[in-house]
Amino acid sequence: MDKSFVKLLLKSWATIIPVIAAVVYGSYANYQGMVSLSNGLTEISQFIDKSFDLPPLIAVQDSATTSMVVDPETLMDVSEVKLEAYDETIDLLDEIAELSPDEEVKAAVENIKSIDEDKIKPLETELLEMLFEDEGKAKELFLGDYQKAKLSLHEGFNRLTETVNVYAKTQQQQALEEKRHSLVLNSTFMMVAILFVLACLFILSSRIQKGEDELNSLLGSLNEGLFYFDSTGYIPEKRSKVLELLLPGTEKFNNLKQFFCTYLGICAEKEIDAVLGLLWAEDDGFMSSFEDSISMLPSVVVRTVDGAPRILKIRYQAIYTDQAKQEGLNSVVVGLIDATENLELEKKQKEQVLRVERIEKAASNLIGFRNFSNDAILLFKSIDQMMIDQEISPVLDRDLHTLKGNLSMYGFSTIGNKIHQMEDFPDKGKNKLCAQIWEDIKSQWKYEVTDIETVLGLRNFQGKVVTDQQKIDSLKSVMEDKPEIKELVHALERVKISEALSKYADLVGRLSRKDCYKSAEVLFDEESDEVSYDEITRIDNGLIHIIRNCFDHGIEDEISRESNNKKPTGVIRISCFRKSDGSIYLVIKDDGKGIDADKLCLVASEKGILTAEECTKMSYQDKLNLVFRDSLSSKDEASELSGRGVGMSAVKSQIESLGGSITVFSHPGQGSQFKIHVPAVEVAT
């Protein structure tokens, strides 16, 4: 600055001083606006941190409660974790209320505490008491009133999040308004003295840079990869530092299409434009919701790091002009979190639950498990030989279907699912992919069955018999040359059918839990004669098919049953009677919808098994007997349980190979009955 200019300033001091004061005031006002903006961003960051900390704590409490209900023995282990998470949740809520002067935020916090105090705590107390008295009622309470209360609590948290967002946005707008006021005031005086305006702009630039640095610092402190896009798909440069760690090279893209094409291999510009159009379409009364529209975009990114896949979950958050009313979509925030460890943990936990179920089932009936294992080994050998010979035959289909049903009885669900995949291949004997699946099945079977045998000590169980000591003593008291020995041996081997057939009741229980629309239970006739495990093992495959078909084909959904004046839960009743010659009759009856004999005949004619004229001449019973024909099913679609036309024909062949017979009786709306007759073991062999 030269001397003449300085002199001019000194001579004009009376005019300059007020201008300088005004400029200083304007600059100060601008500074205060930046401070306010920085404080607002800091407050938003604190709210975000607190909000992000709440869901994991709630998840820990939910997981602990679920663990207690599923396995009460874990009560002591998870109680401390649950209490600690609960205390942290309450502390976080108090901190959020303290940080915010906004009454709506405080009211939302009080609402959550009220729900917890009035609903959750009483129900949890009642749930704990029930766990030691009646686990069944405890589970009903947990799945009923407790889940409703938890839903209310989660809704309270959602309202808190919305209220915090509204408050944070309001604070941000306030800070921006103050900044705008400073700029306007400063610009007015800039027109009076350009030189001083230049100085003021320099100060303003410094303050803005400081604000940018603070904003970048806030973004860098977040543990989630964040960016946002607008209605055109444009992505500004402002992104969190974690994003670059999760997805290296993110600085190279500036629009949504580049992002999806680069990291997900989805280079579909028209589809992305369509989603953007739906998100920002004018509300004409038929507009899709944000959730429906955004669901068309991917929710997972899979990338390889050091040869191992990493799974990144994507979430989308709408930012509205009016956040309270959710009107005027301004932008969409995209958040990425590395969920690999959590998903792996969930997978391991699920595998552990299935493992425990298999071991418990085997431990509850060691003889039954031994027989099951021996039968499964024979089926594995048979299927393996056909796969080696690359056969394509109905026998392969039958054996796979039978093996899948048998494995489900003892909780080998993962192997069962893989067999279900094989069944979808028409050329499974020659298909290379199917052959690879079969090799995986054999390896997994060996691993899982060895695990059970090791845990239960069954490696040394072969050749041993577990029986009642009193019967052993009775046998010893009889002389070897007396004929009573034979009958005592048979009596020694026989047990009540509720014990010998308990696995079928467990099977129906598992099927009911998996089906969302219907349920059933197995009841045993108390007047039934006792049977031996060997007698049941001979027809085990057939019983599995029949009972699964009763559930899948026969039992209706709860709505249909109630409309026909039936109890919501279906019943499959099993009884057993022994004749004087030692042969047994097993009767399996369900109270379902019965068999549509005419539909069976129609399907048979459509497949060329019978002509329409032959169907017309057939009796009602002959039409029912079509259920035993190969490649014939009344079900329109094949399911995991049945409908492939290989089950009942295999059942009939197996029973007849033992010298026995099977008959079916059914009336529409009254259920179906299968009656199996098999000769005594000595006669059959």
XYZ file of C-alpha atoms in Angstrom:
685
model
C 0.000 0.000 0.000
C 1.642 3.343 -1.112
C 2.021 6.561 0.996
C -0.574 8.549 -0.946
C -3.126 5.970 -0.211
C -2.203 6.084 3.458
C -2.491 9.844 3.508
C -5.851 9.650 1.873
C -6.964 7.300 4.562
C -5.675 9.614 7.305
C -7.366 12.678 5.803
C -10.643 10.842 5.484
C -10.540 9.408 8.985
C -13.917 10.825 9.914
C -15.491 8.867 7.097
C -13.231 5.845 7.180
C -13.512 5.029 10.870
C -17.282 4.405 10.718
C -16.758 2.308 7.584
C -13.996 0.356 9.263
C -16.235 -0.167 12.287
C -19.041 -1.351 10.041
C -16.748 -3.722 8.167
C -15.391 -5.050 11.437
C -18.905 -5.531 12.704
C -19.869 -7.296 9.483
C -16.814 -9.522 9.636
C -17.548 -10.324 13.269
C -21.116 -11.174 12.386
C -19.806 -13.466 9.654
C -17.416 -15.084 12.110
C -20.245 -15.717 14.556
C -22.233 -17.292 11.756
C -19.358 -19.667 10.983
C -18.964 -20.503 14.677
C -22.693 -21.204 14.866
C -22.461 -23.381 11.758
C -19.498 -25.267 13.221
C -21.328 -25.765 16.525
C -24.383 -26.952 14.675
C -22.335 -29.487 12.724
C -20.652 -30.634 15.937
C -24.041 -31.095 17.579
C -25.281 -33.029 14.555
C -22.189 -35.230 14.766
C -22.868 -35.897 18.447
C -26.469 -36.813 17.695
C -25.373 -39.107 14.860
C -22.822 -40.801 17.133
C -25.422 -41.333 19.839
C -28.022 -42.527 17.334
C -25.544 -44.978 15.775
C -24.700 -46.365 19.226
C -28.331 -47.157 20.078
C -29.185 -49.903 17.466
C -26.281 -52.228 18.440
C -27.248 -51.944 22.119
C -30.894 -52.727 21.317
C -29.741 -55.645 19.156
C -27.628 -56.989 22.054
C -30.657 -56.837 24.389
C -32.930 -58.517 21.820
C -30.328 -61.218 21.158
C -29.864 -61.843 24.890
C -33.619 -62.134 25.480
C -33.993 -64.469 22.478
C -31.109 -66.617 23.743
C -32.749 -66.892 27.194
C -36.053 -68.012 25.660
C -34.466 -70.489 23.229
C -32.115 -71.911 25.861
C -32.942 -70.949 29.507
C -29.598 -72.425 30.581
C -27.880 -69.392 29.086
C -29.775 -67.075 31.468
C -26.818 -66.436 33.789
C -24.428 -65.941 30.867
C -26.508 -63.370 28.995
C -28.106 -61.520 31.939
C -24.992 -59.492 32.665
C -24.571 -58.612 28.980
C -28.217 -57.620 28.711
C -28.114 -55.446 31.851
C -24.930 -53.735 30.727
C -26.428 -52.979 27.305
C -29.623 -51.736 28.946
C -27.717 -49.364 31.263
C -25.729 -48.021 28.327
C -28.974 -47.474 26.379
C -30.516 -45.459 29.223
C -27.305 -43.414 29.578
C -27.320 -42.664 25.846
C -30.960 -41.577 25.966
C -30.170 -39.255 28.887
C -27.213 -37.801 26.998
C -29.349 -37.171 23.907
C -31.975 -35.399 26.000
C -29.289 -33.362 27.751
C -27.551 -32.394 24.497
C -30.760 -31.154 22.918
C -32.771 -28.201 24.250
C -35.537 -29.222 21.881
C -38.668 -30.284 23.770
C -39.744 -32.738 21.066
C -36.473 -34.637 21.395
C -36.888 -34.774 25.169
C -40.497 -35.928 24.731
C -39.368 -38.698 22.337
C -36.790 -39.866 24.904
C -39.397 -39.863 27.681
C -41.770 -41.820 25.423
C -39.135 -44.548 24.965
C -38.484 -44.702 28.712
C -42.227 -44.868 29.360
C -42.664 -47.802 26.961
C -39.737 -49.553 28.590
C -41.001 -48.966 32.118
C -44.706 -49.701 31.484
C -44.483 -52.513 28.926
C -41.050 -54.057 28.427
C -39.930 -54.445 32.054
C -43.186 -56.091 33.304
C -43.196 -58.479 30.337
C -39.536 -59.381 30.840
C -40.173 -60.058 34.534
C -43.114 -62.291 33.621
C -41.020 -63.957 30.913
C -38.218 -64.789 33.368
C -40.724 -66.303 35.814
C -42.305 -68.412 33.066
C -38.934 -69.721 31.881
C -38.585 -71.607 35.168
C -42.221 -72.773 35.217
C -43.417 -73.370 31.665
C -41.047 -72.854 28.721
C -43.897 -73.299 26.239
C -45.910 -70.426 27.721
C -42.712 -68.390 27.979
C -42.139 -68.785 24.251
C -45.779 -67.890 23.515
C -45.412 -64.745 25.618
C -42.125 -63.947 23.895
C -43.571 -64.357 20.384
C -46.801 -62.564 21.281
C -47.139 -59.673 23.720
C -43.397 -59.244 24.163
C -42.777 -58.822 20.415
C -45.656 -56.318 20.197
C -44.123 -54.332 23.041
C -40.715 -54.458 21.369
C -42.340 -53.209 18.167
C -43.707 -50.216 20.101
C -40.253 -49.621 21.537
C -38.636 -49.741 18.087
C -41.273 -47.316 16.806
C -40.326 -45.026 19.675
C -36.694 -45.167 18.614
C -37.726 -44.408 15.026
C -39.668 -41.358 16.215
C -36.632 -40.272 18.239
C -34.424 -40.559 15.144
C -36.874 -38.527 13.081
C -37.135 -35.868 15.795
C -33.338 -35.626 16.103
C -33.040 -35.274 12.321
C -35.631 -32.495 12.275
C -33.929 -30.685 15.137
C -30.466 -31.074 13.569
C -31.715 -29.796 10.226
C -33.400 -26.828 11.921
C -30.169 -25.943 13.725
C -28.235 -26.216 10.497
C -30.697 -23.943 8.688
C -30.473 -21.457 11.557
C -26.684 -21.379 11.331
C -26.853 -20.926 7.593
C -29.326 -18.061 8.028
C -26.994 -16.300 10.438
C -24.136 -16.761 8.008
C -26.266 -15.362 5.179
C -27.145 -12.315 7.281
C -23.459 -11.616 7.891
C -22.672 -11.854 4.210
C -25.482 -9.467 3.238
C -24.470 -6.942 5.881
C -20.845 -7.136 4.876
C -21.651 -6.817 1.153
C -23.629 -3.595 1.775
C -20.611 -1.882 3.187
C -18.397 -3.343 0.472
C -20.149 -1.082 -2.053
C -19.132 1.956 0.078
C -15.473 1.010 0.327
C -14.203 -1.577 -2.153
C -10.795 -1.729 -0.553
C -12.267 -2.620 2.792
C -14.602 -5.086 1.095
C -11.556 -6.860 -0.312
C -10.127 -7.114 3.163
C -13.428 -8.400 4.427
C -13.559 -11.027 1.674
C -10.133 -12.210 2.711
C -11.335 -12.666 6.289
C -14.493 -14.368 5.046
C -12.446 -16.743 2.914
C -10.358 -17.673 5.925
C -13.426 -18.355 8.009
C -15.026 -20.421 5.261
C -11.889 -22.513 4.953
C -11.999 -23.089 8.671
C -15.589 -24.261 8.391
C -14.670 -26.589 5.525
C -11.837 -28.027 7.593
C -14.198 -28.653 10.496
C -16.743 -30.294 8.186
C -14.053 -32.552 6.705
C -12.936 -33.390 10.218
C -16.462 -34.421 11.130
C -16.809 -36.589 8.024
C -13.448 -38.170 8.783
C -14.543 -39.115 12.294
C -17.499 -41.224 11.117
C -17.103 -45.016 10.992
C -19.343 -45.429 7.963
C -18.635 -44.833 4.281
C -20.930 -41.935 3.346
C -21.802 -39.974 0.244
C -25.022 -38.571 -1.183
C -26.615 -38.016 -4.562
C -29.246 -35.641 -5.917
C -32.090 -35.983 -8.424
C -29.648 -36.213 -11.362
C -27.514 -38.882 -9.686
C -24.688 -36.382 -9.148
C -22.387 -37.197 -6.209
C -20.556 -34.198 -4.647
C -16.936 -34.453 -3.572
C -17.786 -34.396 0.135
C -17.478 -38.002 1.346
C -16.342 -39.688 4.528
C -12.767 -40.953 4.747
C -13.979 -44.447 5.587
C -15.530 -44.665 2.109
C -12.093 -44.599 0.520
C -10.933 -47.394 2.835
C -13.937 -49.567 2.035
C -13.940 -48.832 -1.687
C -10.571 -47.567 -2.949
C -10.805 -45.213 -5.913
C -14.073 -43.563 -4.923
C -12.618 -40.140 -5.672
C -12.805 -41.030 -9.376
C -16.591 -41.195 -9.652
C -19.045 -38.309 -9.408
C -22.374 -39.921 -10.294
C -24.442 -42.913 -9.260
C -24.092 -44.719 -12.582
C -20.293 -44.721 -12.329
C -20.468 -46.010 -8.762
C -22.702 -49.007 -9.560
C -20.865 -49.810 -12.782
C -17.429 -49.689 -11.111
C -18.117 -51.544 -7.878
C -21.129 -53.743 -8.642
C -20.738 -54.323 -12.372
C -24.235 -52.918 -12.926
C -23.884 -50.676 -15.966
C -27.608 -50.163 -16.519
C -28.100 -46.454 -17.102
C -31.767 -46.732 -18.077
C -32.664 -48.669 -14.931
C -30.873 -46.167 -12.672
C -32.556 -43.258 -14.492
C -35.886 -45.001 -13.896
C -35.202 -45.244 -10.139
C -34.182 -41.569 -9.990
C -37.361 -40.695 -11.836
C -39.475 -42.597 -9.318
C -37.692 -41.037 -6.342
C -38.187 -37.469 -7.536
C -41.516 -37.911 -9.334
C -44.333 -35.515 -8.513
C -46.902 -36.970 -6.145
C -49.966 -37.704 -8.274
C -51.564 -40.042 -5.777
C -49.976 -43.130 -7.334
C -46.338 -42.386 -6.550
C -44.258 -45.235 -5.107
C -42.939 -44.826 -1.577
C -39.279 -44.043 -1.009
C -38.719 -47.549 0.377
C -40.317 -49.247 -2.635
C -38.377 -47.153 -5.131
C -35.004 -47.316 -3.406
C -35.331 -51.108 -2.976
C -34.673 -51.369 -6.735
C -31.073 -50.322 -6.074
C -28.541 -52.884 -4.772
C -28.190 -53.357 -1.025
C -24.904 -55.293 -0.960
C -21.427 -54.845 -2.440
C -19.068 -57.848 -2.529
C -15.391 -57.166 -3.148
C -12.275 -59.277 -2.747
C -9.532 -58.208 -0.339
C -6.386 -60.353 -0.072
C -8.178 -63.197 -1.809
C -11.126 -63.191 0.612
C -14.594 -61.768 -0.087
C -15.748 -58.767 1.938
C -19.460 -57.994 2.172
C -20.497 -54.359 2.391
C -24.104 -53.532 3.255
C -25.610 -50.446 1.634
C -28.279 -48.334 3.309
C -30.163 -45.406 1.829
C -31.483 -42.466 3.887
C -33.853 -39.881 2.446
C -33.177 -36.212 3.238
C -36.364 -34.164 2.841
C -36.918 -30.452 2.614
C -39.620 -30.978 5.217
C -38.217 -33.840 7.269
C -41.157 -33.941 9.669
C -43.725 -34.445 6.892
C -41.247 -36.295 4.676
C -42.033 -34.017 1.776
C -39.770 -32.582 -0.892
C -36.957 -35.102 -1.365
C -33.719 -33.116 -1.403
C -31.061 -35.826 -1.606
C -30.331 -39.440 -0.693
C -27.504 -40.334 1.692
C -25.744 -43.625 0.919
C -24.001 -45.406 3.786
C -21.710 -48.432 3.490
C -20.703 -50.666 6.411
C -18.419 -53.709 6.314
C -20.748 -56.470 7.551
C -18.456 -59.417 6.789
C -17.625 -60.276 10.404
C -21.246 -59.927 11.557
C -22.547 -62.147 8.752
C -19.852 -64.731 9.402
C -20.749 -64.695 13.097
C -24.443 -65.151 12.288
C -23.583 -68.057 9.986
C -21.465 -69.745 12.662
C -24.165 -69.221 15.291
C -26.784 -70.764 13.004
C -24.514 -73.730 12.256
C -23.908 -74.194 15.986
C -27.658 -74.196 16.713
C -28.217 -76.857 14.021
C -25.300 -78.884 15.395
C -26.739 -78.839 18.916
C -30.154 -79.898 17.570
C -28.606 -82.863 15.730
C -26.649 -83.995 18.781
C -29.663 -83.629 21.096
C -31.853 -85.606 18.694
C -29.303 -88.412 18.404
C -28.705 -88.471 22.176
C -32.427 -88.819 22.886
C -32.578 -92.102 20.932
C -29.180 -93.757 20.420
C -30.603 -96.947 18.934
C -32.809 -95.008 16.563
C -29.860 -92.888 15.452
C -27.723 -95.978 14.895
C -30.416 -97.505 12.692
C -30.891 -94.213 10.859
C -27.143 -93.932 10.239
C -26.930 -97.473 8.879
C -29.875 -96.882 6.528
C -28.393 -93.580 5.350
C -25.054 -95.251 4.601
C -26.794 -97.815 2.383
C -28.582 -95.027 0.505
C -25.342 -93.076 0.129
C -23.644 -96.142 -1.356
C -26.519 -96.792 -3.756
C -26.693 -93.166 -4.957
C -22.916 -92.907 -5.178
C -22.719 -95.935 -7.455
C -25.433 -94.537 -9.729
C -23.634 -91.174 -9.885
C -20.376 -92.957 -10.790
C -22.186 -94.963 -13.487
C -23.836 -91.697 -14.675
C -27.278 -93.266 -14.546
C -30.485 -91.376 -15.243
C -33.263 -93.456 -13.703
C -36.313 -93.224 -11.421
C -34.355 -95.238 -8.828
C -31.870 -92.383 -8.429
C -34.745 -89.918 -7.978
C -36.379 -92.164 -5.380
C -33.208 -92.741 -3.378
C -32.396 -89.020 -3.321
C -35.936 -88.169 -2.225
C -35.814 -90.861 0.470
C -32.384 -89.775 1.706
C -33.529 -86.161 1.924
C -36.529 -87.168 4.014
C -34.459 -89.384 6.314
C -31.843 -86.686 6.904
C -34.484 -84.145 7.851
C -35.546 -86.407 10.732
C -32.264 -85.798 12.520
C -31.728 -82.159 11.593
C -29.304 -82.528 8.666
C -31.089 -79.625 6.989
C -28.062 -78.195 5.151
C -27.426 -81.528 3.417
C -31.164 -81.841 2.734
C -31.166 -78.449 0.997
C -28.283 -79.527 -1.241
C -30.105 -82.747 -2.174
C -33.125 -80.582 -3.013
C -30.875 -78.683 -5.440
C -29.855 -81.972 -7.073
C -33.482 -82.968 -7.545
C -33.983 -79.964 -9.834
C -31.525 -81.422 -12.395
C -33.296 -83.733 -14.887
C -29.932 -85.198 -15.977
C -28.471 -85.386 -12.482
C -26.575 -88.608 -13.245
C -24.527 -86.921 -15.993
C -24.495 -83.282 -14.920
C -21.028 -82.120 -13.756
C -22.411 -79.441 -11.430
C -24.749 -81.997 -9.886
C -21.804 -84.378 -9.420
C -19.885 -81.656 -7.583
C -22.887 -80.995 -5.312
C -23.019 -84.722 -4.543
C -19.322 -84.746 -3.579
C -19.978 -81.804 -1.245
C -22.930 -83.685 0.272
C -20.810 -86.769 0.993
C -18.073 -84.688 2.622
C -20.521 -82.777 4.781
C -22.330 -85.987 5.804
C -19.048 -87.563 6.884
C -18.083 -84.481 8.873
C -21.448 -84.018 10.608
C -22.110 -87.669 11.462
C -18.529 -88.095 12.740
C -19.059 -85.034 14.934
C -22.177 -86.583 16.497
C -20.485 -89.952 17.033
C -17.465 -88.287 18.643
C -19.491 -86.081 21.000
C -21.795 -88.927 22.093
C -19.080 -91.574 22.183
C -20.787 -93.667 19.512
C -17.501 -94.773 17.953
C -17.584 -97.731 20.348
C -21.363 -98.129 20.277
C -21.541 -100.490 17.276
C -22.726 -103.959 18.199
C -24.116 -102.914 21.577
C -27.776 -102.891 22.632
C -29.316 -100.486 25.135
C -32.342 -101.946 26.901
C -34.221 -102.061 30.192
C -32.339 -103.816 33.014
C -35.506 -105.339 34.476
C -36.190 -107.151 31.222
C -32.601 -108.391 31.162
C -33.055 -109.825 34.673
C -36.305 -111.513 33.615
C -34.541 -113.093 30.676
C -31.785 -114.469 32.920
C -34.360 -116.096 35.192
C -35.668 -118.255 32.354
C -33.947 -121.486 31.431
C -32.447 -121.622 27.947
C -34.393 -124.726 26.990
C -37.745 -123.085 27.646
C -39.856 -121.603 24.815
C -40.651 -118.485 26.842
C -37.183 -117.161 26.002
C -38.162 -116.312 22.455
C -41.135 -114.196 23.520
C -39.103 -112.498 26.246
C -36.458 -111.490 23.691
C -39.159 -109.940 21.557
C -40.671 -108.180 24.570
C -37.198 -106.953 25.478
C -36.885 -105.208 22.122
C -40.340 -103.617 22.056
C -41.232 -100.155 23.310
C -44.286 -97.921 23.150
C -44.951 -96.435 19.718
C -44.726 -92.939 21.211
C -41.062 -93.737 21.914
C -40.268 -95.719 18.769
C -41.951 -93.135 16.518
C -41.035 -89.974 18.440
C -38.813 -88.743 15.633
C -41.848 -88.470 13.349
C -43.548 -86.191 15.860
C -40.383 -84.082 15.928
C -40.398 -83.997 12.123
C -43.930 -82.607 12.000
C -43.014 -80.095 14.691
C -40.100 -78.794 12.600
C -42.251 -78.630 9.471
C -44.867 -76.635 11.395
C -42.287 -74.150 12.635
C -40.981 -73.607 9.097
C -44.457 -73.138 7.566
C -46.006 -69.722 8.182
C -49.523 -70.731 7.220
C -50.272 -74.093 8.799
C -49.271 -76.339 11.670
C -49.919 -79.904 12.803
C -49.165 -82.306 15.618
C -48.685 -86.083 15.840
C -50.792 -88.019 18.357
C -50.225 -91.676 19.279
C -53.037 -94.080 20.170
C -52.423 -95.073 23.790
C -54.010 -98.495 23.227
C -51.487 -99.375 20.525
C -49.285 -102.440 20.848
C -45.557 -102.050 21.428
C -43.101 -102.350 18.540
C -39.366 -102.880 18.210
C -36.965 -100.476 16.565
C -36.093 -103.168 14.031
C -39.746 -103.424 12.977
C -39.972 -99.657 12.497
C -36.596 -99.414 10.770
C -37.772 -101.792 8.040
C -40.520 -99.365 7.009
C -38.871 -96.154 8.185
C -38.469 -94.677 4.693
C -42.100 -95.320 3.918
C -43.322 -93.744 7.153
C -41.278 -90.606 6.482
C -42.845 -90.195 3.041
C -46.365 -90.790 4.309
C -46.121 -88.377 7.233
C -44.488 -85.648 5.123
C -47.233 -86.097 2.515
C -49.909 -85.897 5.200
C -48.513 -82.543 6.268
C -47.789 -81.174 2.786
C -50.795 -82.536 0.849
C -53.367 -83.169 3.538
C -53.242 -80.565 6.304
C -54.808 -77.278 5.184
C -53.692 -73.781 6.169
C -55.218 -72.368 9.354
C -57.627 -70.020 7.538
C -59.062 -72.869 5.435
C -59.394 -75.127 8.473
C -61.249 -72.497 10.493
C -63.596 -71.801 7.572
C -64.446 -75.552 7.596
C -65.049 -75.577 11.382
C -61.785 -77.382 12.124
C -59.227 -76.582 14.768
C -56.371 -74.413 13.439
C -53.780 -77.102 14.211
C -54.060 -80.265 12.144
C -53.722 -83.737 13.637
C -51.811 -86.754 12.304
C -52.778 -89.790 14.395
C -50.706 -93.002 14.490
C -51.793 -96.352 15.926
C -50.334 -99.874 15.866
C -51.921 -103.294 16.374
C -50.235 -106.711 16.421
C -51.874 -109.917 15.250
C -51.328 -113.295 16.832
C -48.912 -114.300 14.047
C -46.600 -111.414 14.981
C -47.443 -109.214 11.984
C -48.297 -105.584 12.654
C -50.748 -103.048 11.279
C -49.762 -99.390 11.336
C -52.463 -96.797 10.691
C -51.555 -93.184 9.849
C -54.536 -90.854 9.613
C -54.760 -87.089 9.169
C -57.753 -84.761 9.528
C -56.875 -82.695 6.456
C -58.668 -82.000 3.193
C -58.448 -85.547 1.885
C -57.355 -86.774 -1.555
C -59.018 -85.480 -4.715
C -59.427 -88.815 -6.534
C -60.859 -87.201 -9.672
C -57.908 -84.802 -9.897
C -55.515 -87.743 -9.608
C -57.284 -89.424 -12.500
C -57.171 -86.211 -14.549
C -53.426 -85.842 -13.963
C -52.911 -89.492 -14.928
C -54.778 -88.979 -18.210
C -52.832 -85.756 -18.950
C -49.564 -87.643 -18.490
C -50.711 -90.503 -20.696
C -50.777 -93.040 -17.876
C -54.512 -93.631 -18.379
C -57.060 -92.674 -21.001
C -60.048 -90.494 -20.201
C -62.305 -93.489 -20.861
C -60.393 -95.643 -18.374
C -60.749 -92.917 -15.744
C -64.503 -92.803 -16.270
C -64.830 -96.546 -15.674
C -62.620 -96.645 -12.577
C -64.127 -96.971 -9.104
C -63.488 -94.344 -6.458
C -61.034 -96.644 -4.628
C -59.136 -97.419 -7.833
C -58.731 -93.692 -8.414
C -57.374 -93.280 -4.884
C -54.868 -96.070 -5.508
C -53.328 -93.913 -8.245
C -51.346 -92.180 -5.483
C -49.064 -95.222 -5.600
C -48.335 -94.844 -9.313
C -44.864 -93.699 -10.286
C -44.392 -90.102 -11.595
C -47.867 -89.107 -10.449
C -48.757 -86.407 -7.934
C -51.893 -84.340 -7.365
C -49.771 -81.379 -6.348
C -49.308 -78.689 -8.994
C -45.761 -77.759 -7.974
C -42.935 -79.734 -6.403
C -41.892 -78.482 -2.985
C -39.097 -79.352 -0.612
C -41.422 -81.921 0.986
C -43.264 -83.616 -1.866
C -44.900 -83.261 -5.262
C -42.235 -84.940 -7.437
C -44.206 -88.155 -7.907
C -41.501 -90.424 -6.475
C -42.619 -90.761 -2.841
C -45.676 -92.977 -2.525
C -44.687 -95.333 -5.350
C -41.412 -95.948 -3.515
C -43.344 -96.543 -0.283
C -45.530 -99.205 -1.904
C -42.536 -100.941 -3.503
C -40.649 -101.035 -0.223
C -43.535 -102.446 1.812
C -44.396 -105.053 -0.813
C -40.723 -106.133 -0.899
C -41.175 -107.076 2.772
C -44.225 -109.168 1.928
C -46.557 -106.491 3.241
C -49.251 -104.253 1.799
C -50.505 -100.681 1.988
C -54.004 -99.313 1.439
C -55.383 -95.793 1.335
C -58.794 -94.463 2.366
C -59.914 -90.886 1.957
C -62.994 -88.692 1.770
C -62.947 -85.054 0.675
C -62.825 -82.738 3.667
C -62.378 -85.604 6.159
C -58.720 -86.432 5.768
C -56.837 -89.514 4.587
C -55.833 -92.820 6.153
C -52.929 -95.095 5.193
C -52.972 -98.645 6.552
C -49.720 -100.598 6.426
C -49.474 -104.331 7.059
C -46.070 -106.007 7.415
C -45.399 -109.607 8.434
C -43.386 -110.568 11.486
C -39.611 -110.143 11.260
C -38.986 -113.897 11.045
C -41.563 -114.301 8.248
C -40.229 -111.338 6.299
C -36.660 -112.588 6.439
